[in-house]
Amino acid sequence: MGSAPLRQAAAEALHTAYQWLQSGTYTSKTEAKLRSATGALSIAAGWLSYDSGRAGDAHSLYGEALAAARIADDPELEAHAFGCLSLLAKASGRPREAICAAQGAQTVARSLGSSRLLSLFHMREAGGWALMGDASATDRAIVRAHHLYSQGPSDADPPWLGFYAPGELAGLESLARADLGQHERAASGAEQAVLLHGDEYARNRALYTADVAIQHAVRDRPEPEAAAEAAGRVLAFLPEVRSDRLLQSLHDVAGALQRHSRVPAVADWIEEYRTTTATGGGRA
């Protein structure tokens, strides 16, 4: 759908929830549940803000979710909020903050009994270490994430964790490899992520396919034809996948391919990309 058109609806729902908290009449047990639900809604609204390029709004909303979790004594929500803050910090170029928030999420999540949830937070930590350029710490976090993931699902896994499928595990590792400059491993991992997602999570597949194209273009021994082929697969997701993030990824792909513009396949893709985006393809 794209996050931008949903952000306003989420903000309105959150406003309603806060009105209930302020003016409603309820028992203490109901108050705790309402605060937890409001915190979860803050995370959803925060994601939509982050995903549509409003990092400041996202940071504020994740902070509200963290406060709600602590007031309601909800460790699952607290861990989720810390995990979101880690993701946001990495995306904003603050690796130390990303690492600390991911470790905070791990500390809270250890009591919840969900190995998959801990795995995700170790992968978040790996992303922070990779952005810092610490390959050893990145590898340790990735190994731990895979070990925890291999322990399988459990009844303690929160419903929102459903996105963290094997394809996402591979994809997050590929992003860390890319930040470390391990472009061949990053391209292979992103391709694996696309394959493991199968027919699900179309936008994630599109974004990881864009990563494949970029990594082929910037590796030590560039493969421009492979990059152009992957880039062509990304364009095929438009206009069904409507996402500003996908359009930004395509812009990044175009920038990476520009250095190979004399290769016929690349030149053809650049022309197709310009034509597609000029007509508004993919924009929500």
XYZ file of N, CA and C in Angstrom, residues 32-270:
717
model
N -4.337 -1.089 32.151
C -3.082 -1.696 31.701
C -3.212 -2.225 30.280
N -4.348 -2.873 29.999
C -4.562 -3.401 28.646
C -4.667 -2.273 27.632
N -5.350 -1.188 28.012
C -5.520 -0.062 27.094
C -4.181 0.629 26.831
N -3.355 0.748 27.866
C -2.032 1.359 27.659
C -1.167 0.491 26.756
N -1.226 -0.826 26.950
C -0.464 -1.720 26.079
C -0.935 -1.615 24.635
N -2.260 -1.570 24.457
C -2.803 -1.453 23.100
C -2.414 -0.119 22.472
N -2.434 0.941 23.285
C -2.037 2.256 22.770
C -0.558 2.264 22.412
N 0.265 1.598 23.220
C 1.680 1.489 22.900
C 1.921 0.731 21.600
N 1.174 -0.357 21.408
C 1.291 -1.114 20.159
C 0.873 -0.262 18.964
N -0.154 0.542 19.150
C -0.600 1.438 18.086
C 0.458 2.520 17.820
N 1.141 2.975 18.876
C 2.226 3.940 18.698
C 3.353 3.341 17.853
N 3.633 2.077 18.079
C 4.668 1.413 17.280
C 4.231 1.322 15.822
N 2.960 0.976 15.600
C 2.469 0.902 14.218
C 2.552 2.263 13.535
N 2.135 3.296 14.246
C 2.204 4.653 13.685
C 3.663 5.064 13.490
N 4.517 4.655 14.428
C 5.934 4.961 14.293
C 6.554 4.305 13.079
N 6.163 3.061 12.828
C 6.677 2.379 11.638
C 6.250 3.094 10.366
N 5.000 3.492 10.315
C 4.506 4.185 9.125
C 5.244 5.507 8.924
N 5.587 6.180 10.023
C 6.354 7.430 9.926
C 7.784 7.147 9.442
N 8.418 6.165 10.043
C 9.773 5.780 9.620
C 9.800 5.386 8.147
N 8.811 4.595 7.773
C 8.779 4.042 6.422
C 8.509 5.106 5.367
N 7.924 6.221 5.780
C 7.642 7.298 4.821
C 8.596 8.479 5.003
N 9.730 8.214 5.662
C 10.792 9.207 5.723
C 10.674 10.245 6.813
N 9.859 9.993 7.831
C 9.687 10.947 8.929
C 10.331 10.378 10.198
N 11.659 10.381 10.212
C 12.397 9.753 11.302
C 12.115 10.421 12.645
N 11.985 11.743 12.669
C 11.713 12.444 13.916
C 10.391 12.033 14.536
N 9.355 11.944 13.707
C 8.048 11.507 14.193
C 8.121 10.075 14.711
N 8.853 9.227 13.975
C 8.979 7.825 14.375
C 9.655 7.714 15.737
N 10.718 8.492 15.939
C 11.445 8.439 17.210
C 10.522 8.828 18.370
N 9.724 9.858 18.180
C 8.789 10.296 19.213
C 7.752 9.219 19.512
N 7.214 8.610 18.481
C 6.188 7.588 18.656
C 6.750 6.332 19.317
N 7.959 5.931 18.950
C 8.573 4.780 19.597
C 8.853 5.079 21.070
N 9.230 6.332 21.357
C 9.421 6.727 22.747
C 8.132 6.640 23.539
N 7.018 7.040 22.931
C 5.717 6.934 23.582
C 5.368 5.467 23.841
N 5.690 4.610 22.906
C 5.424 3.187 23.083
C 6.245 2.628 24.245
N 7.494 3.053 24.343
C 8.354 2.593 25.433
C 7.798 3.040 26.789
N 7.344 4.281 26.865
C 6.756 4.781 28.109
C 5.484 3.999 28.466
N 4.641 3.748 27.467
C 3.410 2.993 27.714
C 3.728 1.595 28.226
N 4.765 0.975 27.647
C 5.146 -0.378 28.058
C 5.570 -0.416 29.522
N 6.324 0.580 29.933
C 6.809 0.593 31.312
C 5.689 0.898 32.301
N 4.793 1.809 31.932
C 3.662 2.112 32.817
C 2.761 0.886 32.969
N 2.558 0.152 31.859
C 1.675 -1.013 31.872
C 2.383 -2.286 32.309
N 3.693 -2.198 32.573
C 4.493 -3.374 32.936
C 4.334 -4.469 31.882
N 4.592 -4.081 30.619
C 4.422 -4.973 29.471
C 5.795 -5.203 28.825
N 6.510 -6.263 29.219
C 7.866 -6.473 28.699
C 7.923 -6.757 27.196
N 6.899 -7.410 26.660
C 6.910 -7.676 25.216
C 6.864 -6.369 24.428
N 5.995 -5.461 24.848
C 5.902 -4.160 24.188
C 7.192 -3.366 24.387
N 7.778 -3.456 25.572
C 9.028 -2.734 25.833
C 10.144 -3.239 24.920
N 10.255 -4.550 24.787
C 11.279 -5.118 23.910
C 11.042 -4.698 22.460
N 9.777 -4.716 22.046
C 9.430 -4.315 20.680
C 9.832 -2.868 20.414
N 9.547 -1.996 21.392
C 9.882 -0.580 21.234
C 11.389 -0.380 21.139
N 12.146 -1.078 21.988
C 13.605 -0.986 21.910
C 14.113 -1.476 20.549
N 13.510 -2.555 20.045
C 13.915 -3.068 18.742
C 13.659 -2.078 17.623
N 12.526 -1.391 17.705
C 12.202 -0.372 16.703
C 13.161 0.811 16.790
N 13.513 1.209 18.006
C 14.466 2.310 18.181
C 15.830 1.932 17.626
N 16.194 0.659 17.740
C 17.461 0.191 17.167
C 17.444 0.308 15.645
N 16.361 -0.148 15.039
C 16.226 -0.066 13.584
C 16.288 1.383 13.113
N 15.587 2.258 13.821
C 15.558 3.667 13.447
C 16.937 4.305 13.593
N 17.652 3.974 14.680
C 18.980 4.542 14.898
C 19.946 4.116 13.788
N 19.878 2.870 13.387
C 20.747 2.410 12.298
C 20.423 3.139 11.005
N 19.135 3.263 10.706
C 18.728 3.943 9.478
C 19.134 5.405 9.485
N 19.263 5.987 10.692
C 19.640 7.392 10.822
C 21.141 7.586 10.950
N 21.912 6.502 10.819
C 23.367 6.608 10.863
C 23.943 6.731 12.253
N 23.256 6.162 13.266
C 23.743 6.205 14.642
C 23.973 4.776 15.143
N 25.094 4.163 14.746
C 25.292 2.740 15.048
C 25.407 2.423 16.530
N 26.068 3.273 17.325
C 26.188 2.980 18.762
C 24.816 2.936 19.424
N 23.979 3.871 19.062
C 22.622 3.889 19.603
C 21.850 2.655 19.151
N 22.065 2.237 17.911
C 21.389 1.040 17.398
C 21.802 -0.188 18.189
N 23.084 -0.297 18.495
C 23.588 -1.440 19.259
C 23.016 -1.440 20.669
N 23.064 -0.292 21.331
C 22.569 -0.201 22.710
C 21.073 -0.514 22.790
N 20.294 -0.003 21.837
C 18.857 -0.267 21.852
C 18.575 -1.746 21.593
N 19.339 -2.361 20.682
C 19.153 -3.786 20.403
C 19.505 -4.622 21.630
N 20.574 -4.245 22.319
C 20.952 -4.976 23.531
C 19.917 -4.768 24.625
N 19.340 -3.564 24.695
C 18.253 -3.335 25.642
C 17.065 -4.222 25.346
N 16.740 -4.379 24.064
C 15.639 -5.260 23.666
C 15.922 -6.703 24.079
N 17.166 -7.132 23.906
C 17.539 -8.499 24.297
C 17.365 -8.705 25.796
N 17.804 -7.734 26.579
C 17.699 -7.849 28.038
C 16.257 -8.047 28.476
N 15.358 -7.271 27.895
C 13.948 -7.380 28.255
C 13.346 -8.677 27.732
N 13.740 -9.081 26.522
C 13.105 -10.222 25.854
C 13.532 -11.574 26.416
N 14.629 -11.619 27.146
C 15.108 -12.913 27.641
C 14.093 -13.605 28.549
N 13.251 -12.839 29.191
C 12.268 -13.433 30.108
C 10.994 -13.882 29.406
N 10.896 -13.631 28.096
C 9.639 -13.887 27.389
C 9.529 -15.291 26.807
N 10.649 -15.987 26.653
C 10.610 -17.361 26.160
C 10.528 -17.517 24.662
N 10.809 -16.453 23.910
C 10.736 -16.514 22.447
C 12.141 -16.420 21.850
N 12.642 -17.547 21.375
C 13.964 -17.559 20.747
C 13.973 -16.751 19.456
N 12.872 -16.794 18.725
C 12.803 -16.054 17.467
C 12.870 -14.551 17.718
N 12.229 -14.099 18.789
C 12.265 -12.678 19.114
C 13.695 -12.257 19.473
N 14.375 -13.054 20.276
C 15.768 -12.762 20.614
C 16.647 -12.780 19.372
N 16.364 -13.691 18.465
C 17.121 -13.758 17.220
C 17.030 -12.449 16.452
N 15.820 -11.915 16.350
C 15.628 -10.647 15.642
C 16.454 -9.540 16.279
N 16.470 -9.484 17.595
C 17.191 -8.404 18.262
C 18.709 -8.577 18.146
N 19.184 -9.808 18.058
C 20.606 -10.016 17.794
C 20.953 -9.596 16.362
N 20.013 -9.804 15.447
C 20.258 -9.347 14.083
C 20.227 -7.828 14.010
N 19.393 -7.187 14.809
C 19.408 -5.733 14.893
C 20.767 -5.247 15.417
N 21.280 -5.945 16.427
C 22.593 -5.597 16.958
C 23.662 -5.765 15.883
N 23.562 -6.833 15.098
C 24.524 -7.062 14.022
C 24.527 -5.903 13.040
N 23.346 -5.366 12.752
C 23.266 -4.231 11.838
C 24.007 -3.018 12.363
N 23.929 -2.793 13.675
C 24.657 -1.681 14.262
C 26.162 -1.881 14.196
N 26.616 -3.091 14.536
C 28.052 -3.371 14.468
C 28.570 -3.238 13.045
N 27.775 -3.695 12.080
C 28.199 -3.604 10.679
C 28.357 -2.153 10.247
N 27.423 -1.309 10.667
C 27.506 0.102 10.309
C 28.740 0.747 10.942
N 29.180 0.221 12.080
C 30.408 0.709 12.704
C 31.662 0.153 12.036
N 31.478 -0.874 11.203
C 32.612 -1.478 10.518
C 33.319 -2.559 11.315
N 32.686 -3.069 12.382
C 33.284 -4.110 13.223
C 32.809 -5.471 12.732
N 33.622 -6.095 11.871
C 33.216 -7.359 11.251
C 33.129 -8.487 12.274
N 34.039 -8.522 13.241
C 34.041 -9.605 14.225
C 32.789 -9.567 15.089
N 32.453 -8.376 15.584
C 31.247 -8.252 16.407
C 29.997 -8.539 15.584
N 30.014 -8.136 14.318
C 28.876 -8.421 13.434
C 28.688 -9.921 13.282
N 29.785 -10.624 13.012
C 29.701 -12.076 12.831
C 29.195 -12.772 14.086
N 29.657 -12.330 15.258
C 29.205 -12.956 16.510
C 27.701 -12.780 16.694
N 27.209 -11.586 16.399
C 25.776 -11.329 16.547
C 24.965 -12.134 15.530
N 25.473 -12.252 14.308
C 24.771 -13.014 13.277
C 24.718 -14.497 13.634
N 25.834 -15.033 14.100
C 25.860 -16.444 14.497
C 24.855 -16.696 15.613
N 24.818 -15.798 16.583
C 23.867 -15.941 17.679
C 22.431 -15.864 17.164
N 22.174 -14.954 16.231
C 20.831 -14.815 15.670
C 20.394 -16.094 14.962
N 21.295 -16.684 14.174
C 20.956 -17.931 13.472
C 20.737 -19.069 14.458
N 21.568 -19.136 15.492
C 21.411 -20.198 16.492
C 20.051 -20.107 17.174
N 19.690 -18.922 17.574
C 18.398 -18.733 18.236
C 17.239 -19.036 17.288
N 17.382 -18.601 16.033
C 16.306 -18.834 15.056
C 16.095 -20.333 14.831
N 17.204 -21.085 14.838
C 17.123 -22.520 14.569
C 16.379 -23.285 15.661
N 16.166 -22.659 16.813
C 15.431 -23.320 17.889
C 13.934 -23.388 17.600
N 13.511 -22.710 16.538
C 12.146 -22.847 16.052
C 11.147 -21.919 16.714
N 9.925 -21.925 16.211
C 8.868 -21.062 16.758
C 8.379 -21.583 18.101
N 7.679 -20.735 18.828
C 7.098 -21.146 20.099
C 5.811 -20.370 20.333
N 5.048 -20.819 21.301
C 3.795 -20.133 21.639
C 4.054 -18.737 22.186
N 5.298 -18.487 22.621
C 5.635 -17.177 23.174
C 5.941 -16.138 22.097
N 6.038 -16.559 20.846
C 6.319 -15.604 19.773
C 5.148 -14.629 19.631
N 5.389 -13.322 19.669
C 4.278 -12.363 19.499
C 3.743 -12.407 18.069
N 2.478 -12.130 17.874
C 1.879 -12.205 16.527
C 2.589 -11.334 15.492
N 3.075 -10.145 15.894
C 3.695 -9.242 14.935
C 5.006 -9.790 14.387
N 5.553 -10.851 15.024
C 6.839 -11.397 14.598
C 6.706 -12.261 13.340
N 5.493 -12.402 12.836
C 5.287 -13.261 11.668
C 6.121 -12.881 10.454
N 6.487 -11.601 10.337
C 7.287 -11.167 9.183
C 8.697 -11.740 9.212
N 9.144 -12.169 10.405
C 10.531 -12.611 10.569
C 10.656 -14.070 10.139
N 10.432 -14.286 8.866
C 10.523 -15.600 8.245
C 11.974 -15.852 7.810
N 12.301 -17.062 7.347
C 13.674 -17.335 6.910
C 14.188 -16.336 5.867
N 13.305 -15.864 4.995
C 13.729 -14.884 4.002
C 14.180 -13.582 4.636
N 13.505 -13.176 5.706
C 13.883 -11.932 6.376
C 15.192 -12.108 7.147
N 15.396 -13.270 7.724
C 16.666 -13.557 8.400
C 17.825 -13.427 7.418
N 17.673 -14.032 6.249
C 18.714 -13.936 5.222
C 18.872 -12.504 4.730
N 17.758 -11.801 4.579
C 17.818 -10.437 4.084
C 18.514 -9.490 5.043
N 18.235 -9.613 6.335
C 18.881 -8.745 7.315
C 20.381 -9.010 7.387
N 20.761 -10.267 7.265
C 22.197 -10.560 7.220
C 22.830 -9.939 5.981
N 22.141 -9.990 4.854
C 22.694 -9.414 3.626
C 22.913 -7.915 3.763
N 22.027 -7.237 4.473
C 22.189 -5.802 4.682
C 23.426 -5.517 5.533
N 23.660 -6.360 6.533
C 24.858 -6.200 7.358
C 26.114 -6.442 6.526
N 26.074 -7.465 5.692
C 27.234 -7.747 4.828
C 27.509 -6.568 3.894
N 26.469 -5.945 3.412
C 26.642 -4.796 2.526
C 27.322 -3.647 3.255
N 26.899 -3.393 4.497
C 27.511 -2.308 5.270
C 28.976 -2.589 5.570
N 29.352 -3.860 5.616
C 30.748 -4.225 5.837
C 31.562 -4.211 4.543
N 30.905 -3.938 3.424
C 31.601 -3.945 2.135
C 31.788 -5.334 1.566
N 31.092 -6.327 2.119
C 31.172 -7.716 1.623
C 30.110 -7.898 0.540
N 30.357 -7.282 -0.614
C 29.307 -7.136 -1.617
C 28.871 -8.450 -2.250
N 29.792 -9.380 -2.462
C 29.400 -10.658 -3.057
C 28.482 -11.431 -2.114
N 28.860 -11.477 -0.835
C 28.026 -12.172 0.141
C 26.692 -11.450 0.304
N 26.713 -10.125 0.230
C 25.474 -9.358 0.354
C 24.528 -9.655 -0.806
N 25.068 -9.700 -2.024
C 24.236 -9.993 -3.196
C 23.637 -11.390 -3.108
N 24.465 -12.355 -2.688
C 23.991 -13.733 -2.569
C 22.913 -13.846 -1.497
N 23.130 -13.156 -0.366
C 22.157 -13.210 0.713
C 20.838 -12.551 0.347
N 20.908 -11.433 -0.362
C 19.683 -10.750 -0.776
C 18.905 -11.600 -1.781
N 19.630 -12.280 -2.672
C 18.965 -13.168 -3.632
C 18.302 -14.326 -2.907
N 18.986 -14.846 -1.894
C 18.399 -15.916 -1.089
C 17.144 -15.438 -0.368
N 17.194 -14.202 0.117
C 16.020 -13.644 0.804
C 14.814 -13.590 -0.118
N 15.041 -13.165 -1.351
C 13.955 -13.079 -2.325
C 13.362 -14.469 -2.583
N 14.222 -15.455 -2.747
C 13.753 -16.811 -3.034
C 12.990 -17.399 -1.845
N 13.509 -17.181 -0.630
C 12.869 -17.754 0.549
C 11.521 -17.109 0.850
N 11.352 -15.860 0.466
C 10.056 -15.203 0.689
C 8.962 -15.803 -0.198
N 9.375 -16.455 -1.283
C 8.379 -17.064 -2.158
C 7.452 -16.028 -2.752
N 6.147 -16.264 -2.618
C 5.162 -15.335 -3.163
C 4.672 -14.329 -2.116
N 5.229 -14.383 -0.917
C 4.768 -13.495 0.147
C 5.642 -12.242 0.234
N 5.137 -11.241 0.940
C 5.886 -10.021 1.232
C 6.468 -9.391 -0.031
N 5.576 -9.007 -0.921
C 5.994 -8.478 -2.222
C 6.935 -7.288 -2.098
N 6.627 -6.393 -1.161
C 7.477 -5.208 -1.059
C 8.868 -5.574 -0.550
N 8.943 -6.480 0.435
C 10.248 -6.921 0.910
C 11.050 -7.563 -0.211
N 10.374 -8.364 -1.026
C 11.074 -8.985 -2.159
C 11.594 -7.929 -3.122
N 10.784 -6.903 -3.344
C 11.214 -5.834 -4.247
C 12.433 -5.108 -3.689
N 12.404 -4.808 -2.394
C 13.510 -4.083 -1.775
C 14.791 -4.919 -1.772
N 14.675 -6.204 -1.480
C 15.873 -7.049 -1.479
C 16.390 -7.276 -2.900
N 15.496 -7.316 -3.875
C 15.949 -7.431 -5.259
C 16.719 -6.180 -5.673
N 16.281 -5.029 -5.186
C 17.034 -3.798 -5.437
C 18.427 -3.886 -4.814
N 18.513 -4.480 -3.629
C 19.823 -4.664 -2.996
C 20.718 -5.571 -3.837
N 20.138 -6.605 -4.436
C 20.914 -7.485 -5.317
C 21.535 -6.661 -6.438
N 20.726 -5.818 -7.066
C 21.216 -4.994 -8.176
C 22.349 -4.085 -7.726
N 22.178 -3.438 -6.588
C 23.206 -2.510 -6.101
C 24.508 -3.244 -5.800
N 24.411 -4.383 -5.131
C 25.634 -5.104 -4.755
C 26.390 -5.616 -5.974
N 25.675 -6.059 -7.012
C 26.350 -6.479 -8.249
C 27.043 -5.290 -8.924
N 26.476 -4.108 -8.757
C 27.041 -2.930 -9.418
C 28.282 -2.399 -8.705
N 28.351 -2.557 -7.384
C 29.434 -1.922 -6.619
C 30.485 -2.904 -6.132
N 30.342 -4.192 -6.388
C 31.318 -5.168 -5.918
C 32.685 -4.915 -6.552
N 33.729 -5.525 -6.000
C 35.093 -5.292 -6.478
C 35.226 -5.602 -7.964
N 34.575 -6.658 -8.399
C 34.520 -6.997 -9.823
C 33.066 -6.871 -10.259
N 32.671 -5.676 -10.659
C 31.256 -5.430 -10.966
C 30.708 -6.364 -12.039
N 29.440 -6.691 -11.908
C 28.731 -7.488 -12.909
C 27.521 -6.676 -13.376
N 27.759 -5.713 -14.279
C 26.677 -4.799 -14.676
C 25.486 -5.492 -15.317
N 25.734 -6.563 -16.079
C 24.594 -7.253 -16.686
C 23.708 -7.898 -15.624
N 24.340 -8.523 -14.621
C 23.565 -9.118 -13.531
C 22.826 -8.032 -12.750
N 23.477 -6.898 -12.568
C 22.839 -5.790 -11.874
C 21.623 -5.294 -12.640
N 21.765 -5.166 -13.966
C 20.653 -4.696 -14.790
C 19.502 -5.697 -14.789
N 19.839 -6.990 -14.778
C 18.795 -8.016 -14.754
C 17.992 -7.925 -13.466
N 18.696 -7.794 -12.335
C 17.997 -7.665 -11.059
C 17.193 -6.374 -11.009
N 17.763 -5.302 -11.529
C 17.058 -4.017 -11.543
C 15.778 -4.104 -12.371
N 15.827 -4.874 -13.446
C 14.621 -5.072 -14.246
C 13.536 -5.790 -13.480
N 13.934 -6.732 -12.632
C 12.951 -7.432 -11.801
C 12.312 -6.494 -10.787
N 13.082 -5.501 -10.337
C 12.512 -4.530 -9.399
C 11.417 -3.714 -10.082
N 11.689 -3.239 -11.283
C 10.686 -2.447 -12.000
C 9.403 -3.229 -12.233
N 9.535 -4.555 -12.315
C 8.348 -5.375 -12.567
C 7.362 -5.337 -11.401
N 7.828 -4.914 -10.224
C 6.932 -4.827 -9.070
C 6.019 -3.603 -9.137
N 6.364 -2.655 -9.999
C 5.563 -1.438 -10.140
C 4.471 -1.637 -11.186
N 3.325 -1.008 -11.041
C 2.903 -0.119 -9.937
C 2.172 -0.840 -8.811
N 2.136 -2.208 -8.847
C 1.368 -2.916 -7.818
C 1.893 -2.620 -6.418
N 3.226 -2.595 -6.274
C 3.813 -2.232 -4.988
C 3.997 -0.726 -4.968
N 3.256 -0.066 -4.092
C 3.286 1.404 -4.029
C 4.006 1.807 -2.752
N 5.203 2.313 -2.900
C 6.022 2.578 -1.724
C 7.070 3.633 -2.027
N 7.130 4.655 -1.184
C 8.183 5.654 -1.339
C 9.560 5.047 -1.092
N 9.632 4.070 -0.178
C 10.918 3.422 0.072
C 11.406 2.669 -1.164
N 10.493 2.032 -1.871
C 10.888 1.318 -3.078
C 11.382 2.299 -4.139
N 10.719 3.432 -4.254
C 11.168 4.442 -5.213
C 12.556 4.960 -4.849
N 12.817 5.112 -3.540
C 14.149 5.540 -3.108
C 15.183 4.470 -3.430
N 14.816 3.207 -3.240
C 15.728 2.116 -3.582
C 16.032 2.107 -5.073
N 15.016 2.344 -5.881
C 15.242 2.416 -7.332
C 16.168 3.577 -7.685
N 16.002 4.681 -6.983
C 16.916 5.822 -7.189
C 18.348 5.420 -6.842
N 18.519 4.659 -5.761
C 19.846 4.193 -5.377
C 20.408 3.221 -6.415
N 19.544 2.364 -6.946
C 19.977 1.437 -7.999
C 20.469 2.218 -9.216
N 19.704 3.223 -9.605
C 20.093 4.037 -10.764
C 21.440 4.703 -10.529
N 21.668 5.185 -9.307
C 22.950 5.810 -9.002
C 24.096 4.826 -9.088
N 23.870 3.605 -8.606
C 24.921 2.584 -8.650
C 25.203 2.138 -10.079
N 24.159 2.077 -10.901
C 24.330 1.607 -12.282
C 24.882 2.684 -13.217
N 24.788 3.921 -12.811
C 25.183 5.011 -13.702
C 26.626 4.854 -14.173
N 27.477 4.323 -13.292
C 28.891 4.154 -13.662
C 29.096 3.113 -14.750
N 28.057 2.307 -15.009
C 28.143 1.271 -16.046
C 27.205 1.582 -17.210
N 26.887 2.845 -17.404
C 25.865 3.235 -18.367
C 26.241 2.918 -19.816
N 27.521 2.622 -20.086
C 27.909 2.258 -21.455
C 27.571 0.807 -21.793
N 27.250 0.031 -20.783
C 26.833 -1.355 -21.033
C 25.396 -1.322 -21.557
N 25.133 -1.926 -22.710
C 23.798 -1.812 -23.328
C 22.647 -2.183 -22.401
N 22.792 -3.273 -21.663
C 21.709 -3.703 -20.780
C 21.434 -2.663 -19.702
N 22.489 -2.045 -19.221
C 22.343 -1.014 -18.197
C 21.686 0.230 -18.789
N 22.145 0.628 -19.984
C 21.572 1.805 -20.641
C 20.077 1.610 -20.889
N 19.701 0.401 -21.299
C 18.286 0.111 -21.541
C 17.482 0.229 -20.237
N 18.063 -0.297 -19.140
C 17.342 -0.235 -17.868
C 17.178 1.208 -17.402
N 18.222 1.993 -17.514
C 18.149 3.385 -17.083
C 17.053 4.126 -17.845
